[in-house]
Coordinates of C-alpha atoms and ligand atoms in Angstrom, one line a residue:
X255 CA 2.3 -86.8 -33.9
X256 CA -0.3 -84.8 -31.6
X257 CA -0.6 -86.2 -28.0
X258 CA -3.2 -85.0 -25.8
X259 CA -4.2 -85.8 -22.3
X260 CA -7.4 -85.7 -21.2
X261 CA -9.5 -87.1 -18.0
X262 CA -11.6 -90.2 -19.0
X263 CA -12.6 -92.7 -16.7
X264 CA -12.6 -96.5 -18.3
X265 CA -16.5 -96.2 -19.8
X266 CA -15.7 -92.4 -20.9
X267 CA -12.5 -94.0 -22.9
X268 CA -14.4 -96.7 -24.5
X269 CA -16.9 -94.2 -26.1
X270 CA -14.0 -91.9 -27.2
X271 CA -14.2 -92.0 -31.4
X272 CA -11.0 -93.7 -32.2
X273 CA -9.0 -96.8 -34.3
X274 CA -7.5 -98.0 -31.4
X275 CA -8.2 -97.8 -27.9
X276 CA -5.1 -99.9 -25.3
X277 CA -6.2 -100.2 -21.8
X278 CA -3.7 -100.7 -19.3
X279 CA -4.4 -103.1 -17.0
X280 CA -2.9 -102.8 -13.6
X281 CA -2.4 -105.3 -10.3
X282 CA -5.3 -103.5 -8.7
X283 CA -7.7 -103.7 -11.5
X284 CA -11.1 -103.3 -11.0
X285 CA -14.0 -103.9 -13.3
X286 CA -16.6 -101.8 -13.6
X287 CA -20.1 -101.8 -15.1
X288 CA -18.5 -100.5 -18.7
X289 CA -17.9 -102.9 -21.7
X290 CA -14.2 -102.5 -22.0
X291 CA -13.2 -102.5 -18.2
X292 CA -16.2 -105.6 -17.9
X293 CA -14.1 -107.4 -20.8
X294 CA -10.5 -106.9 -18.8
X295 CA -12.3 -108.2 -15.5
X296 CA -13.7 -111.2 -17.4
X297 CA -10.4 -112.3 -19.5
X298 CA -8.4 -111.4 -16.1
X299 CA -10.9 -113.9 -14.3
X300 CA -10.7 -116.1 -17.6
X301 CA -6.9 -116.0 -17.3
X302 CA -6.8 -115.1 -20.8
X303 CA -4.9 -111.9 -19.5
X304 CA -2.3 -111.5 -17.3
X305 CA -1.5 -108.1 -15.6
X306 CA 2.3 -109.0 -16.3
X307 CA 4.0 -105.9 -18.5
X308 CA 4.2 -106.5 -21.7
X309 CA 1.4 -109.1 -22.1
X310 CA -1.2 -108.6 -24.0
X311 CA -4.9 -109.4 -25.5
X312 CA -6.4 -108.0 -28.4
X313 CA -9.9 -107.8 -29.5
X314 CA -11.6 -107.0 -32.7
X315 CA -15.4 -104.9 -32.7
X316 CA -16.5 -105.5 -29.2
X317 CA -19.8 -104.9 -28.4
X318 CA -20.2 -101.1 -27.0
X319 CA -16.4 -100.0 -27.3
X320 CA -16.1 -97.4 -30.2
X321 CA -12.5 -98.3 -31.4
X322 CA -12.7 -101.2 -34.1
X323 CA -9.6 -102.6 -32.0
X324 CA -9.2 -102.7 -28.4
X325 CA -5.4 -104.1 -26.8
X326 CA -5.6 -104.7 -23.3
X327 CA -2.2 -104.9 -21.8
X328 CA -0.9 -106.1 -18.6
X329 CA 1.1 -102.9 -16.5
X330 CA 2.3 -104.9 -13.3
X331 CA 2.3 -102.1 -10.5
X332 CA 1.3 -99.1 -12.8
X333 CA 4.9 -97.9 -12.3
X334 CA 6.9 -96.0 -14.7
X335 CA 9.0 -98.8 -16.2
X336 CA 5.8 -101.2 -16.5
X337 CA 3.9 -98.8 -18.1
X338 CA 6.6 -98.7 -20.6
X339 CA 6.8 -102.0 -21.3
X340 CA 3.1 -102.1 -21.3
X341 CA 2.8 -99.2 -24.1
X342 CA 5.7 -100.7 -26.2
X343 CA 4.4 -103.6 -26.8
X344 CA 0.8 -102.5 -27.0
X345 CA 2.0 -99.8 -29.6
X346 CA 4.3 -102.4 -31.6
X347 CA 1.2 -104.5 -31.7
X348 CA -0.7 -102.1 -33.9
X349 CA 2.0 -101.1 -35.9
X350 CA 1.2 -101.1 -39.4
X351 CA -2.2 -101.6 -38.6
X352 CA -3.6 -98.7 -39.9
X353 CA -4.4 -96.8 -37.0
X354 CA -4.4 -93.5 -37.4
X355 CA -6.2 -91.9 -33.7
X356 CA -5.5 -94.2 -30.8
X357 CA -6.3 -93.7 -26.8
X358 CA -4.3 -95.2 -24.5
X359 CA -6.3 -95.7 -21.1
X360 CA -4.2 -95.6 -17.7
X361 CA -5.1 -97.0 -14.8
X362 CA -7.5 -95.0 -12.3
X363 CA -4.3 -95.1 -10.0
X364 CA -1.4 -93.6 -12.1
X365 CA 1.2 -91.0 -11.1
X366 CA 3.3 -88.7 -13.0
X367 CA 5.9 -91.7 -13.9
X368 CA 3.1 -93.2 -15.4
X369 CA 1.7 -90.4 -17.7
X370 CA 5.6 -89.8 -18.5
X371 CA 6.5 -93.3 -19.3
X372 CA 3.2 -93.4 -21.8
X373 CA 4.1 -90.4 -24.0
X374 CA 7.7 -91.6 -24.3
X375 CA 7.1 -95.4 -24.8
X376 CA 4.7 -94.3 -27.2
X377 CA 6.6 -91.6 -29.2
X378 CA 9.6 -94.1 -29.1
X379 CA 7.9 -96.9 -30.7
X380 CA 6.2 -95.0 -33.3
X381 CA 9.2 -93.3 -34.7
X382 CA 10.2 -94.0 -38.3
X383 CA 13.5 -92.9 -40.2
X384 CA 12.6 -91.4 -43.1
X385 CA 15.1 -89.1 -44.2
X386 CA 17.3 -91.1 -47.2
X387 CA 14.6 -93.7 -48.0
X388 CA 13.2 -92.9 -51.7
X389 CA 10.2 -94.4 -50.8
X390 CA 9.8 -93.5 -47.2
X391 CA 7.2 -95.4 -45.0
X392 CA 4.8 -92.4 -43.1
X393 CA 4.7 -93.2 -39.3
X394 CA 0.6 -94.0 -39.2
X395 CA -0.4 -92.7 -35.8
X396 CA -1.6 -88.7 -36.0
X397 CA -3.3 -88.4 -32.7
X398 CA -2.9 -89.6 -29.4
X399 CA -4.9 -89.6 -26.1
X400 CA -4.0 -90.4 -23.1
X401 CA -6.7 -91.1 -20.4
X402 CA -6.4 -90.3 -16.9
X403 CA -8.6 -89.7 -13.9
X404 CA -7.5 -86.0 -13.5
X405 CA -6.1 -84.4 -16.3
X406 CA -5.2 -81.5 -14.1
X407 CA -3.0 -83.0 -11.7
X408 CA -0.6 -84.9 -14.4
X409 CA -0.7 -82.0 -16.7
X410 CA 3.0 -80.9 -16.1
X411 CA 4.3 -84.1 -16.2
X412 CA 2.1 -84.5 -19.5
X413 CA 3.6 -81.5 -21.2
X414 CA 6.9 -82.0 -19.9
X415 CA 7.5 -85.5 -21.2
X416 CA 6.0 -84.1 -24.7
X417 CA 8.3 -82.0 -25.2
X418 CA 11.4 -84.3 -24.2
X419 CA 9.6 -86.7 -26.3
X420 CA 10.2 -83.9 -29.4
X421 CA 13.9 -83.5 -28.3
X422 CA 14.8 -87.1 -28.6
X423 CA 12.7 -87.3 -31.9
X424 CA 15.1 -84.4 -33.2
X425 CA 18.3 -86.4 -31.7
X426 CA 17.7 -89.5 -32.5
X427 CA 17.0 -88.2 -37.0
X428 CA 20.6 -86.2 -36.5
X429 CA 22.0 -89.4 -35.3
X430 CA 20.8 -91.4 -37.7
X431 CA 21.8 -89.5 -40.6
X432 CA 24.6 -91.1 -42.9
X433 CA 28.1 -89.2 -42.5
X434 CA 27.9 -87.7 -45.8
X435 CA 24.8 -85.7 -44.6
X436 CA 25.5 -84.9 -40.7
X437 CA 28.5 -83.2 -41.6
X438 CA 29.9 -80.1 -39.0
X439 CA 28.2 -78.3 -41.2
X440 CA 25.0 -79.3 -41.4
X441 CA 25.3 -79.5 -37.5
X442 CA 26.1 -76.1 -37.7
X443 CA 23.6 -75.5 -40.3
X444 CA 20.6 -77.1 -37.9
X445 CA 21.4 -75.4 -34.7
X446 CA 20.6 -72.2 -36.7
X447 CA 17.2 -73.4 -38.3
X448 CA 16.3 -74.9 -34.5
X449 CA 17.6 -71.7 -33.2
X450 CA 15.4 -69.5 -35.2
X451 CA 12.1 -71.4 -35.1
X452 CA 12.3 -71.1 -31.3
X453 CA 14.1 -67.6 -30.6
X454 CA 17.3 -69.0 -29.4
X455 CA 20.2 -67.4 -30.0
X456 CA 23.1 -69.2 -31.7
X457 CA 26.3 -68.7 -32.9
X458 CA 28.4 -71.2 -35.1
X459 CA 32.2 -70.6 -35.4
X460 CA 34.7 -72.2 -37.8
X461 CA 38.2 -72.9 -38.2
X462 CA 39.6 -69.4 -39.0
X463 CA 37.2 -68.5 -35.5
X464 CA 38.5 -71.3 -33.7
X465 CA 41.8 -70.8 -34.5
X466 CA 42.1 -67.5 -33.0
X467 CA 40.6 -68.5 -29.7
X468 CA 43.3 -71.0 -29.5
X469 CA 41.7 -75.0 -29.7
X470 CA 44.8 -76.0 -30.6
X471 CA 43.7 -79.7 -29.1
X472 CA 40.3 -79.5 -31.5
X473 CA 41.5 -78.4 -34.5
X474 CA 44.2 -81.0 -34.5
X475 CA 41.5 -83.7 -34.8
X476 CA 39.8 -81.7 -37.7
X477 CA 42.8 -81.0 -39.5
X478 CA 42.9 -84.6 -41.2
X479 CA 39.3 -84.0 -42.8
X480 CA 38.4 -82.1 -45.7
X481 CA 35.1 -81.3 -44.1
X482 CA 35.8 -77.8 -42.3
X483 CA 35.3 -78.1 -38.0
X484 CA 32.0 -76.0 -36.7
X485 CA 31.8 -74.8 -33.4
X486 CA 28.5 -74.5 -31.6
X487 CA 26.9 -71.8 -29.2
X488 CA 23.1 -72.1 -28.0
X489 CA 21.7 -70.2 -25.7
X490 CA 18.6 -69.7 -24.3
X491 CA 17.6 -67.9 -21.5
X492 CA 14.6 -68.1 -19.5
X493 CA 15.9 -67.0 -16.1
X494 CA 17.5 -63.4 -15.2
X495 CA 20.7 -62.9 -16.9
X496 CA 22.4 -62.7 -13.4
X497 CA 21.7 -66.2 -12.7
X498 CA 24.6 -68.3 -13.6
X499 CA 24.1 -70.9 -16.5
X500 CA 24.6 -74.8 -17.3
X501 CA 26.4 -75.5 -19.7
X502 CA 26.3 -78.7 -21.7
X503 CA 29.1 -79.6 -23.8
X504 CA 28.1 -82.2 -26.8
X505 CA 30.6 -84.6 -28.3
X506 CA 30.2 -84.0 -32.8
X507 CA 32.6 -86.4 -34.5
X508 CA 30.4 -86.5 -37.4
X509 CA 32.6 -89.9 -38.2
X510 CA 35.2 -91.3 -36.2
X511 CA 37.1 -93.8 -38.6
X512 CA 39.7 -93.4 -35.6
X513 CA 41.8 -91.5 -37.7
X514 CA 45.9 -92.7 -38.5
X515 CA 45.5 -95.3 -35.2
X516 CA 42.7 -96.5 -38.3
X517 CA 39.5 -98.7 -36.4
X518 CA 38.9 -101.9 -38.0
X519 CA 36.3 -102.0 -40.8
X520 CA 33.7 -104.5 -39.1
X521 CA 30.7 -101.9 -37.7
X522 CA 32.8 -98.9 -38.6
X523 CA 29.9 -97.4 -40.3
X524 CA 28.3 -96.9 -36.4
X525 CA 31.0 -94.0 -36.0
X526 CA 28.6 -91.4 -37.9
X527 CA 27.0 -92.2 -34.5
X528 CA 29.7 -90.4 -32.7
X529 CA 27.9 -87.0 -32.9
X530 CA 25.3 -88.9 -30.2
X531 CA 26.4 -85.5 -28.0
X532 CA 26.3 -83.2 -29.7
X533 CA 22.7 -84.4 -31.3
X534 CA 21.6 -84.9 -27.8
X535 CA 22.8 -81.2 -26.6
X536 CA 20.5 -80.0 -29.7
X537 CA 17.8 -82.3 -29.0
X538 CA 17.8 -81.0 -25.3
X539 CA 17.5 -77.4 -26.4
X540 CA 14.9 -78.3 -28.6
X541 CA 12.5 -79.5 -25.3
X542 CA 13.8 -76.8 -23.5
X543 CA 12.4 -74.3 -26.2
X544 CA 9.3 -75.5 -26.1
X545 CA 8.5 -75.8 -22.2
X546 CA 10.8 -72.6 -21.2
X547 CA 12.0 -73.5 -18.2
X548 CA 13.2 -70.7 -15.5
X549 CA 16.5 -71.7 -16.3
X550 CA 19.8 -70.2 -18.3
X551 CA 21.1 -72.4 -20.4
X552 CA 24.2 -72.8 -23.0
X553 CA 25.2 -75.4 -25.3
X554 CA 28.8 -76.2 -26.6
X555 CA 29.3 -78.4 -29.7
X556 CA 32.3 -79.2 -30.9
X557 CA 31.8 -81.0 -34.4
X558 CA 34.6 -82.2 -36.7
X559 CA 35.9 -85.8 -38.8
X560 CA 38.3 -87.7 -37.5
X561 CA 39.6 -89.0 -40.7
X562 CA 43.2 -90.2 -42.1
X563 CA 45.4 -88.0 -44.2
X564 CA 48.9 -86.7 -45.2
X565 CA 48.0 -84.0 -42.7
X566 CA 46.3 -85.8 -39.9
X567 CA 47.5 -85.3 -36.1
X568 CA 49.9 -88.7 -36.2
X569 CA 50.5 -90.4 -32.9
X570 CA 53.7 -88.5 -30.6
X571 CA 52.1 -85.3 -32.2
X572 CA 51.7 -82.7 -29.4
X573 CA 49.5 -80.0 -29.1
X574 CA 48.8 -76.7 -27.2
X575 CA 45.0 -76.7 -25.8
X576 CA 42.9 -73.7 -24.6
X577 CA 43.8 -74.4 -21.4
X578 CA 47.4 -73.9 -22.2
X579 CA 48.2 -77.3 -21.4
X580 CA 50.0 -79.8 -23.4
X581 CA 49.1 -82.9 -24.6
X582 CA 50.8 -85.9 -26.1
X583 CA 48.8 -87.3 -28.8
X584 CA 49.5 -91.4 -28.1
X585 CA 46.6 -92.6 -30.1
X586 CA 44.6 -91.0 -32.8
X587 CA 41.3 -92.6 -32.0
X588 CA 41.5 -91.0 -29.0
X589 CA 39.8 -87.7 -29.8
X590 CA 36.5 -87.2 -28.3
X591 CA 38.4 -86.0 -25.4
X592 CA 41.0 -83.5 -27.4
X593 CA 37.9 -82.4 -28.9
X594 CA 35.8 -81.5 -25.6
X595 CA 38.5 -80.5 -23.7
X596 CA 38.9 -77.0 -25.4
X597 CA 34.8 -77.0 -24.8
X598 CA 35.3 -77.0 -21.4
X599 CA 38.0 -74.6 -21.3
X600 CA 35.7 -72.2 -23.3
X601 CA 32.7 -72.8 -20.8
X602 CA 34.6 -71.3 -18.0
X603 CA 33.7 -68.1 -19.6
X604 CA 30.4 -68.3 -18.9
X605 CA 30.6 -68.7 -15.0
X606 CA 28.9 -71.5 -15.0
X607 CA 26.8 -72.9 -12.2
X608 CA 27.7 -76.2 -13.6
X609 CA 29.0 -77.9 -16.7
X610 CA 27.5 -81.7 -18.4
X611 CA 29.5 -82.6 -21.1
X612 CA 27.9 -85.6 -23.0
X613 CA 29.7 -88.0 -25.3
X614 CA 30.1 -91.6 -27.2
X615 CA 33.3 -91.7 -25.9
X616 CA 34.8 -95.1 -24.7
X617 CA 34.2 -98.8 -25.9
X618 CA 35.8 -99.9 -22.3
X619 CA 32.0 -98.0 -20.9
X620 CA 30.1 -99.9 -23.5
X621 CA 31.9 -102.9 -21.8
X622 CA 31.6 -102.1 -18.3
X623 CA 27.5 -100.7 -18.6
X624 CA 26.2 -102.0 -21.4
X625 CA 23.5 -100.5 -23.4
X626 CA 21.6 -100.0 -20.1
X627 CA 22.8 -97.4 -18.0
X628 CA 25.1 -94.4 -19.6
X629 CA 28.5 -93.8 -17.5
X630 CA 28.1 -91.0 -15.4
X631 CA 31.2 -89.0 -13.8
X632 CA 31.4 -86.2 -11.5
X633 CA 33.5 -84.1 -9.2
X634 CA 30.4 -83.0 -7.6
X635 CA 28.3 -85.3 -5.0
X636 CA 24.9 -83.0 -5.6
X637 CA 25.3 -82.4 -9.2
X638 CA 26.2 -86.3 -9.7
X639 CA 23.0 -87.0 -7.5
X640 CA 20.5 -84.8 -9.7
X641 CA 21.7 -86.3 -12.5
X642 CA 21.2 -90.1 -11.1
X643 CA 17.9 -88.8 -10.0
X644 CA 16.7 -87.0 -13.5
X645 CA 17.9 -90.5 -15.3
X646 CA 15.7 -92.3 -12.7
X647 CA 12.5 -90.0 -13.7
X648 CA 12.9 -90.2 -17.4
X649 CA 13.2 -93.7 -17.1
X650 CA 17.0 -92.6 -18.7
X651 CA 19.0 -93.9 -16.4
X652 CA 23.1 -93.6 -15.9
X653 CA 25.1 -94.8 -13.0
X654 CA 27.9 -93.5 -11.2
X655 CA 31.6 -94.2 -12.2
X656 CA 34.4 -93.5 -9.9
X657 CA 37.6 -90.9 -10.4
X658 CA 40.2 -91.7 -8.1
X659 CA 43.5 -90.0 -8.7
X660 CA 45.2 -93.5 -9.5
X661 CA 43.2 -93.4 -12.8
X662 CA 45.4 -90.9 -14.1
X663 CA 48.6 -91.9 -13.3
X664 CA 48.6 -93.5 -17.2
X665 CA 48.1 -90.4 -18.7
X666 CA 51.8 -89.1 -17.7
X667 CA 53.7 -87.7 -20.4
X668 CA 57.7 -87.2 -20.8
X669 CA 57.1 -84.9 -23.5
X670 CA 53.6 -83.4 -22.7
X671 CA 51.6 -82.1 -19.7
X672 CA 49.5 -85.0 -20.3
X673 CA 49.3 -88.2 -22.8
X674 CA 45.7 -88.9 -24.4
X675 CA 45.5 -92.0 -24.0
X676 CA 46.5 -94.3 -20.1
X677 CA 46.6 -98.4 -20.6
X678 CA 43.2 -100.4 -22.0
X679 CA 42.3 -101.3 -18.2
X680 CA 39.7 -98.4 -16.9
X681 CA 39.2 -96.6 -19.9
X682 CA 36.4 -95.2 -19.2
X683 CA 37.8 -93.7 -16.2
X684 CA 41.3 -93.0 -17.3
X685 CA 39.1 -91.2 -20.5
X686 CA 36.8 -88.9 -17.7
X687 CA 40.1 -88.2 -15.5
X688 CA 41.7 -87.2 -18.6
X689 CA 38.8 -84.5 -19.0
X690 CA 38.5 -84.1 -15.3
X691 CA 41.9 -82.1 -16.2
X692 CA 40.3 -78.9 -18.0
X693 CA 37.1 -78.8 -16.1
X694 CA 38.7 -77.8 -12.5
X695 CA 36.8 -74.3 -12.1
X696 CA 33.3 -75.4 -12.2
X697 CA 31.1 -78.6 -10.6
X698 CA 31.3 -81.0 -13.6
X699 CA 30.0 -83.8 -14.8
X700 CA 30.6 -86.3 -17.8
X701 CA 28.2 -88.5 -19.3
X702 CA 29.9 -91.4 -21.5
X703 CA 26.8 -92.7 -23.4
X704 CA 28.8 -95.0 -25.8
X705 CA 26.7 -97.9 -24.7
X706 CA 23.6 -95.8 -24.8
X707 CA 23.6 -93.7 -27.5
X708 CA 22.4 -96.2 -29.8
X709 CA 21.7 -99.8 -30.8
X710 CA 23.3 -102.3 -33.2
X711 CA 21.9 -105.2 -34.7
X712 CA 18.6 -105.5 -36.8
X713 CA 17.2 -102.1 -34.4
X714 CA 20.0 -100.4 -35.4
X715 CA 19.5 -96.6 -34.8
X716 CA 19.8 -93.8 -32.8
X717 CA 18.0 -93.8 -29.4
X718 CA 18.0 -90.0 -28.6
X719 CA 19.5 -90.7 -25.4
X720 CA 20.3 -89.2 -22.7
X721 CA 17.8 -86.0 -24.4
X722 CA 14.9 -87.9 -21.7
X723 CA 17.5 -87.4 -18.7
X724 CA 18.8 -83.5 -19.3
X725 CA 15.6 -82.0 -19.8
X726 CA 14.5 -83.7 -16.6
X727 CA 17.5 -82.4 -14.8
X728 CA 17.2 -78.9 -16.3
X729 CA 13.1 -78.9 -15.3
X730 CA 14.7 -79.9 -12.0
X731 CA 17.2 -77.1 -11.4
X732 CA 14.6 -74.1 -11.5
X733 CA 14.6 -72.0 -8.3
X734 CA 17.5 -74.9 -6.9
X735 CA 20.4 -73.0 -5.6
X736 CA 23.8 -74.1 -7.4
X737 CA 25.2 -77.0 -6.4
X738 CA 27.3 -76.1 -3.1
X739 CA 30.5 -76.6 -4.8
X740 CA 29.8 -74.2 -7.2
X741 CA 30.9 -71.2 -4.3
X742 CA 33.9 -72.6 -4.3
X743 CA 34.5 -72.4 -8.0
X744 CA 35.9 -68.8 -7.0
X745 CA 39.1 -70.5 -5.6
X746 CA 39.6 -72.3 -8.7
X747 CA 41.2 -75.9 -8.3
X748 CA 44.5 -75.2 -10.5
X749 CA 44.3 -78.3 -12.7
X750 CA 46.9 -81.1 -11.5
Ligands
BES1035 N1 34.0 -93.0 -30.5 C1 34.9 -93.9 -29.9 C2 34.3 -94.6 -28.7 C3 33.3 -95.8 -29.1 C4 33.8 -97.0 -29.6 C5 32.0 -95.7 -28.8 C6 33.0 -98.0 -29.8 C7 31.1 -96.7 -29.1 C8 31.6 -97.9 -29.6 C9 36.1 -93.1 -29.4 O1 36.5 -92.0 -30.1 C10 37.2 -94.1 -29.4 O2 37.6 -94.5 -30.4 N2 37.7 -94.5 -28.2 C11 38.8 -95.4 -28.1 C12 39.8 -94.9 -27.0 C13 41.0 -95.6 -26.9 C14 41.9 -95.4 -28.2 C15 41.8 -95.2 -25.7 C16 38.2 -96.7 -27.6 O3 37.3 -96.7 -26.8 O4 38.6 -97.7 -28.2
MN1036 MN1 37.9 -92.6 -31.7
ZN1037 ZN1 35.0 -91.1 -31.2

């Protein structure tokens, strides 16, 4: 789908050749001598439209409006999160309508978060999965414009929330492939095709590769699957190579059945989700590609099964990690972690200036947060505010978890350096201290997105999330310095 922005006042907007034309319709609308805004100003005064989000009226060839259908839709206060609202329902009103070219008129008012919250709301409600269906419904809409007052002064905000808007598009198919297609593989297999259309460089390592590095904790996951464990390297660099990199790290269980500590079958088939991560990572490098931010950046992906077998990992199992340490494998199911620590152990290589791991990785974070805000820890006070504040923008938001050193008391071992797995109170926390053990020599910060990664239910499907958040914080980190507690990364904090 094309978008394109493009300064139109209301009566400019109306003459615009189109199938569809939505005009948002704020608090502090006000008519003018035009059909369209004189038809919002009488239904408002008519009280046949309210300026609440998400309501809407619809009319049908109205006299001096070029678009056969005109949806005027109620935005509130023209904010970000009402304009979204707005647009979704506006958008899911003309679904399957036909409509091919469609404008979307913002108020004379709206800032950036506006523009932003447009192109995503729109780009999210438009998206169809097409992929395994043998007779695949086309997504209908091929073109659309948004209208401002001054194209010139959103224009970064435009292009930036384009791109993001392709970067959750490519997350959110990966996600929703079945398991038998999104293998490590094919992971492996897409970072190279993204890689190559947009000159990043990549390199995609398996078992034989990791085993000689030493991921004793990762390969112990993959060692119950017949499908052979990838391991991701993205890079792309857009800033001079002496400028220290972020590093995101992207959970890949390509299908978490749980492994000999078996899940239950009810909703087991929403484990091929569990690569939410690592199809997030990709979908971020994807947006970055394409707006080429002054920024280095790398991407970690480990990508494996967890799967029962005669020669799974079985619970008391102990292996030797990366990092040298130990760990006690008390529950199978518990693997996101024994995956991504050896990730963060690798990403010390790189110096990094700081390192996001993202991952589906606790059902105690779906409890505690919902579907609504991702879990977001950090031993870092600036890196976890940047992040807070890039969820904030992209209307992708996560909140702030705690990591007190009580949390980890349940990981203690008497045969390990560390168990996998503390009690069922805190998981969330006791999972992100357990972590917070192999990522000591660089400002960190771990996104659980178990909650938000994607939905259940009759919408089931992958949401792309939290692509909208880490290209926002990446666009923000050019020309930042490091976060302050990246200077002390030279007196590394020995892990406890
Ligand atoms: N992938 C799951 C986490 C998950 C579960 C995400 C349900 C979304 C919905 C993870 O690998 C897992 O199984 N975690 C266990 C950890 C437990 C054994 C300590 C969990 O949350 O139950
Ligand atoms: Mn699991
Ligand atoms: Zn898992």
């Amino acid at each position: 789908m094309d978008f394109e922005l493009k300064t139109l006042n209301v009566a400019a907007a109306a003459s615009e050749k189109c199938d569809a034309i939505v005009l948002l319709v704020g608090e502090g609308f006000k008519p003018g001598k035009d059909a369209l805004s004189a038809l919002a100003g009488e239904a408002l005064k008519a009280r046949h439209l309210e300026t609440k989000p998400g309501r809407l009226l619809q009319a049908y060839r109205a006299a001096g409006i070029a678009a056969a259908r005109v949806v005027l839709a109620g935005c509130g206060d023209g904010s970000g999160k009402r304009v979204q609202a707005a647009v979704q329902a506006a958008v899911g009103a003309l679904r399957t309508s036909g409509v091919k070219r469609l404008v979307i008129c913002l108020p004379a008012d709206a800032q950036e978060d506006a523009v932003r919250a447009a192109v995503s709301a729109t780009a999210e409600s438009t998206y169809v999965y097409v992929a395994t269906k043998s007779k695949p419904e086309g997504r209908e809409l091929e073109r659309v414009t948004i209208a401002v007052a001054d194209a010139t002064r959103h224009r970064a905000a435009f292009t930036a929330a384009k791109a993001a808007a392709n970067g959750i598009e490519f997350a959110r198919e990966l996600g929703n492939l079945p398991p038998n297609h999104a293998t490590p593989t094919r992971l492996g297999e897409e970072a190279k095709k993204l890689a190559k259309a947009h000159g990043l460089k990549v390199e995609v390592l398996g078992p034989k590769e990791v085993a000689k590095i030493g991921m004793g904790s990762f390969m112990s996951v993959a060692q119950g699957s017949d499908e052979p464990l990838r391991f991701i390297v993205l890079r792309y660099n857009g800033a001079a190579a002496s400028e220290a990199p972020v590093v995101l790290v992207g959970k890949g269980i390509t299908f978490d059945s749980g492994g000999i500590s078996i899940k239950p079958s009810q909703d087991m088939d929403e484990m091929k989700f569990d690569m939410g991560g690592a199809a997030s990572v990709l979908g971020t490098f994807r947006a970055i590609a394409e707006l080429k931010p002054a920024i280095n950046l790398i991407g970690l992906i480990p990508s494996c099964e967890n799967m029962p077998d005669g020669r799974s990992v079985k619970p008391g199992d102990i292996v030797k990690s990366l990092s040298g340490q130990t760990i006690e494998i008390l529950n199978t199911d518990a693997e996101g972690r024994l995956i991504l620590c050896d990730a963060l152990t690798y990403a010390e290589r790189f110096k990094p200036r700081a390192v996001v791991d993202i991952a589906t990785l606790t059902g105690a974070c779906v409890v505690a947060l919902g579907g609504v805000r991702s879990g977001l820890f950090s031993s870092d006070d600036a890196l976890a505010q940047a992040l807070l504040d890039a969820g904030d923008t992209a209307l992708d938001p996560c909140w702030r978890m705690p990591l007190d050193d009580e949390y980890a008391d349940g990981l203690k071992s008497n045969f390990a350096d560390v168990a996998n797995v503390a009690g069922r109170a805190g998981g969330a926390v006791n999972a992100a201290k357990f972590l917070q053990r192999f990522a000591g020599a660089y400002p960190w910060a771990h996104v659980d997105i178990a909650g938000t990664a994607w939905k259940s239910g009759g919408a089931k499907g992958s949401t792309g999330r939290p692509v909208g958040m880490l290209v926002q914080f990446l666009i923000d980190q050019q020309g930042t310095a490091p976060p302050k507690a990246a200077k002390a990364g030279a007196k590394r904090k020995k892990a406890a």
